[in-house]
Tab-separated table of C-alpha atoms in Angstrom:
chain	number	residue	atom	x	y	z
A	1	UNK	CA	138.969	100.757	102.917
A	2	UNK	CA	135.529	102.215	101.514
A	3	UNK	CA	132.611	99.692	100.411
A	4	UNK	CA	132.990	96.234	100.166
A	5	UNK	CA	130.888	94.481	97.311
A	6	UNK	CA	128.885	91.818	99.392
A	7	UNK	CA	127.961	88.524	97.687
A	8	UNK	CA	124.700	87.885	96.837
A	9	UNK	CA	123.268	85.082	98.917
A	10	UNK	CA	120.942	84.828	101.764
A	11	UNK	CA	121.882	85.997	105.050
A	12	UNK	CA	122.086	82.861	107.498
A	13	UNK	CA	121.679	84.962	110.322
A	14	UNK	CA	117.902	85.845	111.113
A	15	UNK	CA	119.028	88.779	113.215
A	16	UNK	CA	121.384	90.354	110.694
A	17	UNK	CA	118.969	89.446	107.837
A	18	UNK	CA	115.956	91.189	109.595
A	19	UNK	CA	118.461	94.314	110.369
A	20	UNK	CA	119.697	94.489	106.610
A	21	UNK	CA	116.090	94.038	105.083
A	22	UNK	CA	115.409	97.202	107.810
A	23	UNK	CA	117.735	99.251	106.396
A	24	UNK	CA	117.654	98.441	102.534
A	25	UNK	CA	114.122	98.872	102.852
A	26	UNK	CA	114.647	102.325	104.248
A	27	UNK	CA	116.840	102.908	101.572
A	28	UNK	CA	114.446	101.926	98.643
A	29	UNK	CA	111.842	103.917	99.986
A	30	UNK	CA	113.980	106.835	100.356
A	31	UNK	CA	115.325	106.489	96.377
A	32	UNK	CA	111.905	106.015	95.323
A	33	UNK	CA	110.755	109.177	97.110
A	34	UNK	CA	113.611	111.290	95.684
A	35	UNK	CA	112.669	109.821	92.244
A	36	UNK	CA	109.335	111.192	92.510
A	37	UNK	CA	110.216	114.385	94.031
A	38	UNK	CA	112.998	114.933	91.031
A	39	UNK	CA	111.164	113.742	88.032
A	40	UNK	CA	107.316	114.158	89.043
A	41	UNK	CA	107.115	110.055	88.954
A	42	UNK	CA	103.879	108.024	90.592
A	43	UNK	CA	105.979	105.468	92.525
A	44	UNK	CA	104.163	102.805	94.355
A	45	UNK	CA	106.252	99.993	96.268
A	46	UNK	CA	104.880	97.164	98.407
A	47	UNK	CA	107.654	94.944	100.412
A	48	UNK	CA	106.756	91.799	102.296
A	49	UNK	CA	109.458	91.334	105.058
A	50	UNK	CA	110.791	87.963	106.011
A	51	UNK	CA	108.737	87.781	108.986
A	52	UNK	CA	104.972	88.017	106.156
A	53	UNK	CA	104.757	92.095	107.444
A	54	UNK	CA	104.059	94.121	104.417
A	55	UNK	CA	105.394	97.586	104.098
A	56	UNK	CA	104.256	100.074	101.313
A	57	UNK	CA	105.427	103.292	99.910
A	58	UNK	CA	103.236	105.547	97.483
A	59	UNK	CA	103.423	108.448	95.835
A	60	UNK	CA	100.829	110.347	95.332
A	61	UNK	CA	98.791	107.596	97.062
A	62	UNK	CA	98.726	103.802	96.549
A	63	UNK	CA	94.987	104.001	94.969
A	64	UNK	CA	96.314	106.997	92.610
A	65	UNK	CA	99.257	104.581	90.883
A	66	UNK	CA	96.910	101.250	90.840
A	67	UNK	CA	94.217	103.356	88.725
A	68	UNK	CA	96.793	104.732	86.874
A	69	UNK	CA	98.085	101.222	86.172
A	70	UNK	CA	94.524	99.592	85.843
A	71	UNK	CA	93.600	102.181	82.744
A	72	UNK	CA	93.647	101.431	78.896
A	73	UNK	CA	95.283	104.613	77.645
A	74	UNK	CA	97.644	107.859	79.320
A	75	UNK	CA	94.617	110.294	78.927
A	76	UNK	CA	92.449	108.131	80.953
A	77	UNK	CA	94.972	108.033	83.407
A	78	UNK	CA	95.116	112.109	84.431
A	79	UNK	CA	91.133	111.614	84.916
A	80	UNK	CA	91.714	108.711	87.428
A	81	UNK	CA	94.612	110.798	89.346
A	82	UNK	CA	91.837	113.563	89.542
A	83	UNK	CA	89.013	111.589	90.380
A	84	UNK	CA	91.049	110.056	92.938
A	85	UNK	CA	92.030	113.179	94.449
A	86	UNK	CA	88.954	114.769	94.134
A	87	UNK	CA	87.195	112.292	96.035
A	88	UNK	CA	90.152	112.597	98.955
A	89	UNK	CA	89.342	116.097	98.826
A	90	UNK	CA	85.863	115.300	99.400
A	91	UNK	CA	85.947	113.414	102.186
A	92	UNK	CA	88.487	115.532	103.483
A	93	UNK	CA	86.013	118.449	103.415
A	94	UNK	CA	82.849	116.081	104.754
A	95	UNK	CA	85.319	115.640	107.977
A	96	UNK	CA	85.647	118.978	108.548
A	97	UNK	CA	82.045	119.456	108.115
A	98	UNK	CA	81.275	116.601	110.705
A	99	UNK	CA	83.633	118.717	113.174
A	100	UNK	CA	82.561	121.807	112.551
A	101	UNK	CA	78.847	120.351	113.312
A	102	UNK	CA	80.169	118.925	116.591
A	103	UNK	CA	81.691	122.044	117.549
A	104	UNK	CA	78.602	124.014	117.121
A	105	UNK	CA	76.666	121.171	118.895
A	106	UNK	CA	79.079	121.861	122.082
A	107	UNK	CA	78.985	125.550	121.957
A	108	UNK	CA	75.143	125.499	121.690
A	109	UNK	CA	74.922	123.253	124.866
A	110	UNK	CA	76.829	125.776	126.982
């Protein structure tokens, strides 16, 4: 038995072609995650299904691997990644600062 090679056309059948794009897309995502998490790779992947839906995977973050892509040279690029993350860091922190604020606003009230 095993695997079957399956011949490369379009599936007629708009149920069974929505279930296979499901699960192929699944499977992309999940080799391009191990790829990154094996060899330290910036992976971005954006997939349009049949139906115009588009799905994306990104590692470290879709606006990391577009700068990364978008600069002139490969030492350019590590000061993009940083920036980027920097400034996720940043407005990571302002959140917490914005809650924190909140909280103290409550507790004062009481």
């Amino acid at each position: 038995m095993g695997r079957q090679k399956i011949e490369m056309k379009k599936i007629e059948k708009e149920d069974a072609r929505q279930v296979c794009f499901s699960k192929r897309r699944q499977g992309v995502f999940k080799k391009a995650s191990e790829l990154s998490t094996l060899c330290g790779a910036q992976i971005a992947i954006i997939v349009c299904s049949p139906g115009g839906k588009p799905y994306v995977f990104a590692h470290p973050s879709l606006d990391s691997v577009i700068n990364i892509c978008n600069s002139s040279s490969g030492s350019s690029s590590l000061s993009h990644h940083q920036e980027s993350r920097i400034h996720e860091l940043n407005k990571g922190h302002a959140d917490l600062l914005a809650r924190l604020d909140a909280a103290r606003a409550i507790s004062q009230e009481q």
